[in-house]
Amino acid sequence: MSLKTFSLKKSIWVYHLSAGSCNNCDIEILDCLTPRFDLERFGICLVGSVRHADVILATGIVNRKCLPRVKRIYEQMPEPKLVVAVGACACSGGIFAKGYNIAGPFDKVIPVSAYIPGCPPKPEAIIDGVVKLIQSLDGRLSASSRVVR
Amino acid sequence: MMKEISLALLSFLIFPGLLFTAVVGLLAGWVDRKLTARIQWRVGPPWYQNFIDFLKLMGKETILPAGAHRLTFLMAPIIGLVGITLVSLILWQMSLHPTRSFLGDLIVVLYLSILPSLAIIIGGSASANPLASLGASREMKLLLAYELPFIIAIFTPVVVIKDIRIGSIITYQMENGMMFTHHLSSLIALIVAFVCMQAKLGLTPFDIPEAEQEIMAGPLIEYSGPPLALFKLTKAMMLFALPVFLITVFAGGMRFDGVQVILSIVKYLVVLILIVLVKNTNPRLRIDQALKFFWLWMFPLAIVGFILALVGI
Ligand code: SF4
């Protein structure tokens, strides 16, 4: 394990990308940072700019309006970069899967490294997903090469 | 000649310059994060968190935004880092050997301590991003607001002892006790300088330029990888160097004889904890409120302290 991977595993900065969610998943993500779950003890913190981030926490279905922005934001992110799809919508389309304006789910648009299902997933589930993603980092750092379910 | 140059390089790069200040600064940054976490009833990150963050940022890609001025964009973090390293270097040299002080070193330190803020302004303006330039302009306004009271406050002890060397301020305090406990003027100046330092460090209630929730890290929004790491390091080093500056001028300086070592560390920790407490118990001001606060309240207060010093109190 290289120094780069080691430090990335201990210090993950996440950027929260909401692409047409019902807002419930976003609230659960914020829950993870509250005193009860306190993700900062693992070095995980929320950043405001995608240029600072290592992981995109993506929620929502990616509607047609969002599509170019989602791609652009992914391209603006510095390597090594990972995407975690949070919620049933982001993983598969969820209850909106048959919608007329859906362009996603996320893995159709950008490479996704981990899926956290649930509508919305519990904070415990989100933490579990991120932990599994961290464990899978040992191999390679390419976003598309690893899929954790 | 060769020996002197290598000695100077050594003291710039290792002790008491870059490496020493960086390590202590990153640890101070951890104290900040941990205390904040404890205040919010959380557990908080482990002690090595800031080192890991720095290491990780060093390993990431550097993106040059389209339309940015390349050289200025990349130089800005280095300017800030060099500035704060020199501040720390001069302060520690004076604390270790007060006799080596040269005329006007106080002014040099004051000027160099502006460099990190200037670097943020330069970097923000060079990155061709509307939010970054908004943050840079806010930083500029804030600089105009706090710099005047800060300079007046720092000069108050100079008026009291009638000498403008850091070395003589330290030796004066060695003989006559701490500045702020013996002179009312210095106590007032210390309060003003403390508030200005909060703004200089860019911490709440004066984190207006970097307001994460409204303009997403402001001037730093386009920075990624190593340049961002340097900015974070500069911030951490300021958290160490500026309190040391205030302690040097107002509270007897950092000293290394016998029990004074422990006292110096305690003094630094008290200032650091005060900074963190102020940061965690105040909401962010708007830029106009901050300007009003500094010009209508801190500036007259600093003037009062200065006049008291002229009278000799
Ligand atoms: S998964 Fe459920 S909670 Fe999350 S955005 Fe979709 S509908 Fe809302």
CSV table of C-alpha atoms and ligand atoms in Angstrom, one decimal:
chain,number,residue,atom,x,y,z
A,1,MET,CA,0.0,0.0,0.0
A,2,SER,CA,1.5,3.3,-1.1
A,3,LEU,CA,1.7,6.4,1.0
A,4,LYS,CA,-0.8,8.0,-1.3
A,5,THR,CA,-3.5,5.3,-0.7
A,6,PHE,CA,-2.7,5.2,3.0
A,7,SER,CA,-3.2,9.0,3.5
A,8,LEU,CA,-6.3,8.9,1.3
A,9,LYS,CA,-7.9,6.2,3.4
A,10,LYS,CA,-7.4,8.2,6.5
A,11,SER,CA,-8.5,11.5,5.2
A,12,ILE,CA,-11.5,11.5,2.9
A,13,TRP,CA,-13.1,14.8,2.0
A,14,VAL,CA,-16.5,14.5,0.5
A,15,TYR,CA,-18.4,16.7,-1.8
A,16,HIS,CA,-22.2,16.4,-1.7
A,17,LEU,CA,-23.8,16.4,-5.1
A,18,SER,CA,-27.6,16.5,-5.2
A,19,ALA,CA,-28.9,15.8,-8.7
A,20,GLY,CA,-32.6,15.8,-8.4
A,21,SER,CA,-33.2,14.0,-5.2
A,22,CYS,CA,-36.3,14.4,-3.0
A,23,ASN,CA,-33.9,15.9,-0.4
A,24,ASN,CA,-34.3,13.1,2.1
A,25,CYS,CA,-31.1,11.4,1.2
A,26,ASP,CA,-29.3,14.8,1.6
A,27,ILE,CA,-30.6,15.1,5.1
A,28,GLU,CA,-29.4,11.6,6.0
A,29,ILE,CA,-25.9,12.6,4.7
A,30,LEU,CA,-25.9,15.6,6.9
A,31,ASP,CA,-26.9,13.3,9.8
A,32,CYS,CA,-23.6,11.5,9.4
A,33,LEU,CA,-21.8,14.6,10.4
A,34,THR,CA,-23.8,15.3,13.6
A,35,PRO,CA,-22.5,14.5,17.0
A,36,ARG,CA,-24.4,11.2,17.1
A,37,PHE,CA,-22.4,9.7,14.2
A,38,ASP,CA,-19.5,12.1,13.9
A,39,LEU,CA,-17.7,11.1,10.7
A,40,GLU,CA,-14.8,13.5,11.5
A,41,ARG,CA,-13.3,10.9,13.8
A,42,PHE,CA,-12.3,9.0,10.7
A,43,GLY,CA,-11.0,12.1,9.0
A,44,ILE,CA,-14.1,12.4,6.8
A,45,CYS,CA,-15.3,16.0,6.3
A,46,LEU,CA,-17.6,17.9,4.0
A,47,VAL,CA,-16.0,20.4,1.7
A,48,GLY,CA,-17.6,23.2,-0.2
A,49,SER,CA,-15.7,23.0,-3.5
A,50,VAL,CA,-15.3,19.9,-5.6
A,51,ARG,CA,-11.7,20.8,-6.3
A,52,HIS,CA,-10.9,19.9,-2.7
A,53,ALA,CA,-12.8,16.7,-2.6
A,54,ASP,CA,-11.8,13.0,-2.9
A,55,VAL,CA,-15.3,11.5,-3.0
A,56,ILE,CA,-18.6,12.7,-4.4
A,57,LEU,CA,-21.6,11.6,-2.4
A,58,ALA,CA,-24.2,11.6,-5.1
A,59,THR,CA,-27.9,11.6,-4.5
A,60,GLY,CA,-30.9,11.7,-6.8
A,61,ILE,CA,-31.9,10.5,-10.2
A,62,VAL,CA,-29.9,12.8,-12.5
A,63,ASN,CA,-32.6,14.5,-14.4
A,64,ARG,CA,-32.1,15.9,-17.9
A,65,LYS,CA,-31.4,19.4,-16.7
A,66,CYS,CA,-28.7,18.1,-14.2
A,67,LEU,CA,-27.0,15.8,-16.7
A,68,PRO,CA,-24.4,18.3,-18.2
A,69,ARG,CA,-23.7,19.7,-14.7
A,70,VAL,CA,-23.1,16.3,-13.2
A,71,LYS,CA,-20.6,15.5,-15.9
A,72,ARG,CA,-18.9,18.8,-15.6
A,73,ILE,CA,-18.6,18.5,-11.8
A,74,TYR,CA,-17.1,15.1,-12.2
A,75,GLU,CA,-14.6,16.4,-14.7
A,76,GLN,CA,-13.6,19.3,-12.4
A,77,MET,CA,-12.6,16.9,-9.6
A,78,PRO,CA,-8.8,16.2,-9.1
A,79,GLU,CA,-7.5,12.6,-9.3
A,80,PRO,CA,-7.8,10.3,-7.5
A,81,LYS,CA,-11.6,10.5,-7.5
A,82,LEU,CA,-14.4,8.3,-6.4
A,83,VAL,CA,-18.1,8.5,-6.5
A,84,VAL,CA,-20.6,7.0,-4.0
A,85,ALA,CA,-24.2,6.7,-5.1
A,86,VAL,CA,-26.4,7.2,-2.0
A,87,GLY,CA,-30.0,6.1,-2.0
A,88,ALA,CA,-32.3,4.0,-4.2
A,89,CYS,CA,-32.6,6.9,-6.7
A,90,ALA,CA,-28.9,7.3,-7.3
A,91,CYS,CA,-28.4,3.5,-7.5
A,92,SER,CA,-31.2,2.5,-9.8
A,93,GLY,CA,-33.7,5.3,-10.2
A,94,GLY,CA,-35.9,4.2,-7.3
A,95,ILE,CA,-39.5,5.3,-7.4
A,96,PHE,CA,-38.6,7.7,-10.3
A,97,ALA,CA,-37.2,5.0,-12.5
A,98,LYS,CA,-40.0,5.3,-15.1
A,99,GLY,CA,-40.1,9.1,-15.0
A,100,TYR,CA,-40.1,11.1,-18.3
A,101,ASN,CA,-37.2,13.3,-17.3
A,102,ILE,CA,-34.7,10.8,-15.9
A,103,ALA,CA,-31.3,10.6,-17.5
A,104,GLY,CA,-29.6,8.5,-14.8
A,105,PRO,CA,-29.2,6.5,-12.7
A,106,PHE,CA,-25.7,7.7,-11.8
A,107,ASP,CA,-23.7,4.8,-13.2
A,108,LYS,CA,-25.0,5.6,-16.6
A,109,VAL,CA,-23.5,9.1,-16.5
A,110,ILE,CA,-20.3,8.8,-14.5
A,111,PRO,CA,-18.3,5.9,-13.0
A,112,VAL,CA,-19.6,4.9,-9.6
A,113,SER,CA,-17.5,3.0,-7.1
A,114,ALA,CA,-20.0,2.2,-4.4
A,115,TYR,CA,-23.7,1.9,-4.1
A,116,ILE,CA,-25.6,2.5,-0.9
A,117,PRO,CA,-29.2,1.5,-1.4
A,118,GLY,CA,-32.1,2.6,0.8
A,119,CYS,CA,-34.9,5.1,0.6
A,120,PRO,CA,-33.3,7.0,2.3
A,121,PRO,CA,-30.3,4.9,3.6
A,122,LYS,CA,-29.7,5.1,7.3
A,123,PRO,CA,-26.6,7.0,8.5
A,124,GLU,CA,-25.3,3.6,9.7
A,125,ALA,CA,-25.7,2.3,6.1
A,126,ILE,CA,-23.9,5.3,4.7
A,127,ILE,CA,-21.0,4.8,7.1
A,128,ASP,CA,-20.9,1.1,6.3
A,129,GLY,CA,-20.8,1.9,2.6
A,130,VAL,CA,-18.0,4.4,3.0
A,131,VAL,CA,-16.0,2.0,5.2
A,132,LYS,CA,-16.3,-0.8,2.5
A,133,LEU,CA,-15.2,1.7,-0.1
A,134,ILE,CA,-12.1,2.5,2.0
A,135,GLN,CA,-11.3,-1.1,2.5
A,136,SER,CA,-11.5,-1.7,-1.3
A,137,LEU,CA,-9.0,1.1,-1.9
A,138,ASP,CA,-6.0,-1.1,-1.3
A,139,GLY,CA,-6.1,-2.5,-4.8
A,140,ARG,CA,-6.4,0.3,-7.3
A,141,LEU,CA,-7.4,3.9,-7.2
A,142,SER,CA,-9.3,3.9,-10.4
A,143,ALA,CA,-13.0,4.8,-10.0
A,144,SER,CA,-14.4,2.5,-12.6
A,145,SER,CA,-12.3,-0.6,-11.7
A,146,ARG,CA,-13.9,-1.4,-8.4
A,147,VAL,CA,-17.5,-1.8,-7.6
A,148,VAL,CA,-18.6,-2.4,-4.0
A,149,ARG,CA,-22.2,-3.5,-3.4
B,1,MET,CA,30.8,32.8,4.9
B,2,MET,CA,29.7,29.4,3.7
B,3,LYS,CA,29.1,28.3,7.3
B,4,GLU,CA,26.9,31.3,7.9
B,5,ILE,CA,24.8,30.8,4.8
B,6,SER,CA,24.3,27.1,5.6
B,7,LEU,CA,23.4,28.0,9.2
B,8,ALA,CA,20.9,30.6,8.0
B,9,LEU,CA,19.4,28.1,5.6
B,10,LEU,CA,19.2,25.5,8.3
B,11,SER,CA,17.4,27.8,10.7
B,12,PHE,CA,15.0,28.8,7.9
B,13,LEU,CA,14.2,25.3,6.9
B,14,ILE,CA,14.3,23.3,10.1
B,15,PHE,CA,14.5,25.1,13.5
B,16,PRO,CA,12.9,27.5,14.2
B,17,GLY,CA,11.7,28.1,10.6
B,18,LEU,CA,9.6,25.9,8.3
B,19,LEU,CA,9.6,22.4,9.8
B,20,PHE,CA,9.3,23.4,13.4
B,21,THR,CA,6.5,25.9,12.8
B,22,ALA,CA,4.7,23.5,10.5
B,23,VAL,CA,4.8,20.6,12.9
B,24,VAL,CA,3.6,22.7,15.9
B,25,GLY,CA,1.1,24.6,13.7
B,26,LEU,CA,-0.5,21.4,12.5
B,27,LEU,CA,-0.7,20.1,16.1
B,28,ALA,CA,-2.3,23.4,17.1
B,29,GLY,CA,-4.7,22.9,14.2
B,30,TRP,CA,-5.6,19.5,15.7
B,31,VAL,CA,-6.2,21.2,19.1
B,32,ASP,CA,-8.6,23.5,17.4
B,33,ARG,CA,-10.5,20.7,15.7
B,34,LYS,CA,-10.5,18.5,18.7
B,35,LEU,CA,-11.7,21.3,21.0
B,36,THR,CA,-14.4,22.2,18.5
B,37,ALA,CA,-15.5,18.6,18.4
B,38,ARG,CA,-15.6,18.4,22.2
B,39,ILE,CA,-17.6,21.6,22.4
B,40,GLN,CA,-20.1,20.1,19.9
B,41,TRP,CA,-20.2,16.9,22.0
B,42,ARG,CA,-18.4,14.9,19.3
B,43,VAL,CA,-15.3,12.7,19.5
B,44,GLY,CA,-13.1,14.6,17.0
B,45,PRO,CA,-10.3,13.5,14.8
B,46,PRO,CA,-7.1,11.8,16.0
B,47,TRP,CA,-4.0,13.9,16.7
B,48,TYR,CA,-2.3,13.0,13.4
B,49,GLN,CA,-5.3,14.0,11.3
B,50,ASN,CA,-3.8,17.3,10.0
B,51,PHE,CA,-0.6,15.6,8.9
B,52,ILE,CA,-2.5,13.0,7.0
B,53,ASP,CA,-4.6,15.7,5.4
B,54,PHE,CA,-1.5,17.5,4.3
B,55,LEU,CA,0.1,14.3,2.9
B,56,LYS,CA,-3.1,13.4,1.0
B,57,LEU,CA,-3.4,16.8,-0.6
B,58,MET,CA,0.3,16.6,-1.7
B,59,GLY,CA,-0.6,13.4,-3.5
B,60,LYS,CA,-3.5,14.8,-5.4
B,61,GLU,CA,-3.7,16.3,-8.9
B,62,THR,CA,-3.1,20.0,-9.4
B,63,ILE,CA,-5.7,21.5,-11.7
B,64,LEU,CA,-5.1,24.8,-13.4
B,65,PRO,CA,-8.5,26.4,-14.1
B,66,ALA,CA,-9.0,27.6,-17.7
B,67,GLY,CA,-8.5,31.4,-17.8
B,68,ALA,CA,-6.3,31.5,-14.7
B,69,HIS,CA,-3.0,33.2,-14.7
B,70,ARG,CA,-0.7,30.2,-14.3
B,71,LEU,CA,2.4,31.7,-12.6
B,72,THR,CA,0.5,33.9,-10.2
B,73,PHE,CA,-2.0,31.1,-9.4
B,74,LEU,CA,0.9,28.8,-8.4
B,75,MET,CA,3.1,31.4,-6.8
B,76,ALA,CA,0.5,32.7,-4.4
B,77,PRO,CA,0.6,29.8,-1.8
B,78,ILE,CA,4.4,30.0,-1.8
B,79,ILE,CA,4.4,33.7,-1.1
B,80,GLY,CA,2.1,33.2,1.9
B,81,LEU,CA,4.2,30.2,3.2
B,82,VAL,CA,7.5,32.1,3.0
B,83,GLY,CA,6.0,35.1,4.7
B,84,ILE,CA,4.7,33.2,7.7
B,85,THR,CA,7.9,31.2,7.9
B,86,LEU,CA,10.0,34.4,8.1
B,87,VAL,CA,7.6,35.8,10.8
B,88,SER,CA,8.1,32.7,12.9
B,89,LEU,CA,11.9,32.6,12.2
B,90,ILE,CA,12.4,36.2,13.3
B,91,LEU,CA,10.2,35.8,16.4
B,92,TRP,CA,12.0,32.7,17.6
B,93,GLN,CA,15.5,34.1,16.9
B,94,MET,CA,14.6,37.1,19.0
B,95,SER,CA,13.2,34.9,21.8
B,96,LEU,CA,16.3,32.7,21.8
B,97,HIS,CA,18.9,35.6,21.5
B,98,PRO,CA,17.2,38.9,22.5
B,99,THR,CA,20.6,40.7,21.9
B,100,ARG,CA,20.6,39.9,18.2
B,101,SER,CA,17.6,42.1,17.6
B,102,PHE,CA,18.0,44.8,14.9
B,103,LEU,CA,16.4,48.2,14.7
B,104,GLY,CA,12.8,48.0,13.4
B,105,ASP,CA,12.4,44.2,13.4
B,106,LEU,CA,9.0,44.8,14.8
B,107,ILE,CA,8.0,46.6,11.7
B,108,VAL,CA,9.4,43.8,9.5
B,109,VAL,CA,7.4,41.2,11.4
B,110,LEU,CA,4.2,43.3,11.1
B,111,TYR,CA,4.8,43.6,7.3
B,112,LEU,CA,5.6,40.0,6.8
B,113,SER,CA,2.5,38.9,8.7
B,114,ILE,CA,0.4,40.6,6.1
B,115,LEU,CA,1.9,38.4,3.3
B,116,PRO,CA,-0.5,35.3,3.9
B,117,SER,CA,-3.5,37.5,3.5
B,118,LEU,CA,-2.0,39.1,0.4
B,119,ALA,CA,-1.3,35.7,-1.0
B,120,ILE,CA,-4.9,34.7,-0.6
B,121,ILE,CA,-6.0,37.9,-2.4
B,122,ILE,CA,-3.5,37.3,-5.2
B,123,GLY,CA,-4.4,33.6,-5.5
B,124,GLY,CA,-8.1,34.3,-5.4
B,125,SER,CA,-7.9,37.0,-8.1
B,126,ALA,CA,-5.7,34.9,-10.3
B,127,SER,CA,-8.0,31.9,-10.4
B,128,ALA,CA,-10.7,33.3,-12.7
B,129,ASN,CA,-13.6,32.3,-10.7
B,130,PRO,CA,-16.4,34.8,-9.6
B,131,LEU,CA,-16.7,33.3,-6.1
B,132,ALA,CA,-12.9,33.4,-5.7
B,133,SER,CA,-12.8,37.1,-6.7
B,134,LEU,CA,-15.7,37.8,-4.3
B,135,GLY,CA,-13.7,36.2,-1.5
B,136,ALA,CA,-10.6,38.1,-2.5
B,137,SER,CA,-12.4,41.4,-2.4
B,138,ARG,CA,-13.8,40.5,1.0
B,139,GLU,CA,-10.4,39.6,2.2
B,140,MET,CA,-9.1,43.0,1.0
B,141,LYS,CA,-11.8,44.9,2.9
B,142,LEU,CA,-11.2,42.9,6.0
B,143,LEU,CA,-7.5,43.6,5.7
B,144,LEU,CA,-8.2,47.3,5.5
B,145,ALA,CA,-10.5,47.0,8.5
B,146,TYR,CA,-8.2,45.2,11.0
B,147,GLU,CA,-4.7,46.2,10.0
B,148,LEU,CA,-4.9,49.8,11.4
B,149,PRO,CA,-6.1,48.9,14.9
B,150,PHE,CA,-3.7,45.9,14.9
B,151,ILE,CA,-0.6,48.1,14.1
B,152,ILE,CA,-1.6,50.7,16.7
B,153,ALA,CA,-2.1,48.1,19.3
B,154,ILE,CA,1.3,46.5,18.6
B,155,PHE,CA,3.0,49.9,18.8
B,156,THR,CA,1.5,50.7,22.2
B,157,PRO,CA,4.2,48.8,24.2
B,158,VAL,CA,6.8,50.4,21.9
B,159,VAL,CA,5.7,53.8,23.1
B,160,VAL,CA,5.8,52.6,26.7
B,161,ILE,CA,9.4,51.4,26.6
B,162,LYS,CA,10.6,53.9,23.9
B,163,ASP,CA,12.4,51.3,21.8
B,164,ILE,CA,11.3,49.6,18.6
B,165,ARG,CA,13.3,46.3,18.9
B,166,ILE,CA,11.6,43.0,19.7
B,167,GLY,CA,14.7,42.1,21.7
B,168,SER,CA,14.4,45.1,23.9
B,169,ILE,CA,10.7,44.5,24.5
B,170,ILE,CA,11.6,41.0,25.6
B,171,THR,CA,14.4,42.1,27.9
B,172,TYR,CA,12.2,44.9,29.3
B,173,GLN,CA,9.6,42.3,30.2
B,174,MET,CA,12.2,40.0,31.7
B,175,GLU,CA,13.2,42.7,34.1
B,176,ASN,CA,9.8,44.3,34.8
B,177,GLY,CA,7.3,41.5,34.4
B,178,MET,CA,4.7,41.1,31.8
B,179,MET,CA,3.6,44.1,29.8
B,180,PHE,CA,-0.1,43.7,30.1
B,181,THR,CA,-0.3,43.1,33.8
B,182,HIS,CA,1.8,46.3,34.6
B,183,HIS,CA,0.4,48.8,32.1
B,184,LEU,CA,-3.3,49.5,31.5
B,185,SER,CA,-2.5,50.7,28.0
B,186,SER,CA,-1.0,47.4,27.1
B,187,LEU,CA,-3.9,45.5,28.5
B,188,ILE,CA,-6.2,47.5,26.2
B,189,ALA,CA,-3.9,47.0,23.3
B,190,LEU,CA,-3.8,43.3,24.0
B,191,ILE,CA,-7.6,43.0,23.8
B,192,VAL,CA,-7.6,44.9,20.5
B,193,ALA,CA,-4.7,42.9,19.1
B,194,PHE,CA,-6.4,39.6,20.1
B,195,VAL,CA,-9.6,40.5,18.2
B,196,CYS,CA,-7.6,41.6,15.2
B,197,MET,CA,-5.7,38.3,15.3
B,198,GLN,CA,-8.9,36.4,15.1
B,199,ALA,CA,-9.6,38.3,11.8
B,200,LYS,CA,-6.0,37.7,10.6
B,201,LEU,CA,-6.4,34.0,11.2
B,202,GLY,CA,-9.6,34.0,9.3
B,203,LEU,CA,-11.6,32.4,12.0
B,204,THR,CA,-15.2,32.9,13.0
B,205,PRO,CA,-16.7,35.6,13.5
B,206,PHE,CA,-14.4,37.0,10.9
B,207,ASP,CA,-14.2,34.1,8.4
B,208,ILE,CA,-16.1,36.2,5.9
B,209,PRO,CA,-13.7,35.7,3.0
B,210,GLU,CA,-13.8,32.0,3.2
B,211,ALA,CA,-17.4,31.6,4.3
B,212,GLU,CA,-17.8,27.9,3.4
B,213,GLN,CA,-21.6,27.9,3.4
B,214,GLU,CA,-22.1,30.9,1.2
B,215,ILE,CA,-19.2,31.2,-1.2
B,216,MET,CA,-17.6,27.8,-0.9
B,217,ALA,CA,-14.1,28.4,0.5
B,218,GLY,CA,-13.9,31.8,-1.4
B,219,PRO,CA,-10.5,32.5,-2.8
B,220,LEU,CA,-9.4,28.8,-2.4
B,221,ILE,CA,-12.3,27.4,-4.4
B,222,GLU,CA,-10.2,26.6,-7.5
B,223,TYR,CA,-7.2,25.3,-5.6
B,224,SER,CA,-6.6,21.6,-5.5
B,225,GLY,CA,-3.7,19.3,-4.5
B,226,PRO,CA,-0.3,20.6,-3.4
B,227,PRO,CA,-1.1,24.4,-3.7
B,228,LEU,CA,-4.2,23.9,-1.5
B,229,ALA,CA,-2.0,21.9,0.9
B,230,LEU,CA,0.4,24.8,1.1
B,231,PHE,CA,-2.5,27.2,1.9
B,232,LYS,CA,-3.7,24.9,4.6
B,233,LEU,CA,-0.2,24.7,6.0
B,234,THR,CA,0.1,28.5,6.0
B,235,LYS,CA,-3.1,28.7,7.9
B,236,ALA,CA,-1.9,26.2,10.5
B,237,MET,CA,1.4,28.0,10.9
B,238,MET,CA,-0.3,31.2,11.4
B,239,LEU,CA,-2.2,29.6,14.2
B,240,PHE,CA,1.1,29.1,15.9
B,241,ALA,CA,3.1,32.2,14.8
B,242,LEU,CA,0.6,34.9,15.5
B,243,PRO,CA,-0.2,33.9,19.1
B,244,VAL,CA,3.5,33.7,19.7
B,245,PHE,CA,3.8,37.3,18.3
B,246,LEU,CA,1.2,38.6,20.8
B,247,ILE,CA,2.8,36.7,23.7
B,248,THR,CA,6.2,38.2,22.7
B,249,VAL,CA,4.9,41.7,22.6
B,250,PHE,CA,2.5,41.7,25.5
B,251,ALA,CA,3.0,38.7,27.8
B,252,GLY,CA,6.7,38.3,28.5
B,253,GLY,CA,7.6,36.3,25.4
B,254,MET,CA,8.5,32.6,25.0
B,255,ARG,CA,11.4,31.9,27.4
B,256,PHE,CA,13.6,28.9,28.0
B,257,ASP,CA,15.1,29.3,31.4
B,258,GLY,CA,13.9,26.8,34.1
B,259,VAL,CA,10.2,27.0,34.9
B,260,GLN,CA,9.6,29.6,32.3
B,261,VAL,CA,9.5,26.8,29.6
B,262,ILE,CA,6.3,25.4,31.1
B,263,LEU,CA,4.9,28.9,31.6
B,264,SER,CA,5.6,29.7,27.9
B,265,ILE,CA,3.7,26.6,26.8
B,266,VAL,CA,0.8,27.4,29.2
B,267,LYS,CA,0.6,31.0,27.9
B,268,TYR,CA,0.4,29.7,24.3
B,269,LEU,CA,-2.2,27.1,25.1
B,270,VAL,CA,-4.3,29.7,26.9
B,271,VAL,CA,-4.3,32.0,23.9
B,272,LEU,CA,-5.0,29.1,21.6
B,273,ILE,CA,-8.0,27.9,23.7
B,274,LEU,CA,-9.3,31.5,23.8
B,275,ILE,CA,-9.2,31.7,20.0
B,276,VAL,CA,-11.0,28.4,19.7
B,277,LEU,CA,-13.7,29.4,22.2
B,278,VAL,CA,-14.3,32.7,20.5
B,279,LYS,CA,-14.5,30.8,17.2
B,280,ASN,CA,-17.1,28.4,18.5
B,281,THR,CA,-19.3,30.7,20.3
B,282,ASN,CA,-19.9,33.4,17.7
B,283,PRO,CA,-21.8,33.6,14.4
B,284,ARG,CA,-20.2,34.9,11.3
B,285,LEU,CA,-20.5,38.7,10.7
B,286,ARG,CA,-21.3,40.3,7.4
B,287,ILE,CA,-18.4,42.2,5.8
B,288,ASP,CA,-20.0,45.6,6.5
B,289,GLN,CA,-20.6,44.6,10.1
B,290,ALA,CA,-17.0,43.6,10.5
B,291,LEU,CA,-15.8,46.9,9.0
B,292,LYS,CA,-18.0,48.9,11.4
B,293,PHE,CA,-16.9,46.8,14.3
B,294,PHE,CA,-13.2,47.4,13.6
B,295,TRP,CA,-13.4,51.1,12.6
B,296,LEU,CA,-16.0,52.2,15.2
B,297,TRP,CA,-15.1,50.1,18.1
B,298,MET,CA,-11.6,48.6,17.9
B,299,PHE,CA,-9.9,51.6,16.3
B,300,PRO,CA,-11.0,54.2,19.0
B,301,LEU,CA,-10.1,51.6,21.7
B,302,ALA,CA,-6.7,51.2,20.2
B,303,ILE,CA,-6.3,55.0,20.1
B,304,VAL,CA,-7.3,55.2,23.8
B,305,GLY,CA,-4.7,52.6,24.6
B,306,PHE,CA,-2.1,54.5,22.6
B,307,ILE,CA,-2.8,57.8,24.4
B,308,LEU,CA,-2.6,56.1,27.7
B,309,ALA,CA,0.8,54.8,26.7
B,310,LEU,CA,1.9,58.3,25.7
B,311,VAL,CA,0.8,59.6,29.1
B,312,GLY,CA,2.9,56.7,30.6
B,313,ILE,CA,0.3,54.5,32.2
C,1,SF4,S1,-33.7,7.4,-2.5
C,1,SF4,FE1,-35.6,7.9,-1.6
C,1,SF4,S2,-35.1,9.4,0.0
C,1,SF4,FE2,-33.4,9.3,-1.4
C,1,SF4,S3,-33.7,10.9,-2.9
C,1,SF4,FE3,-34.6,9.0,-3.7
C,1,SF4,S4,-36.8,9.1,-3.1
C,1,SF4,FE4,-35.7,10.6,-1.8
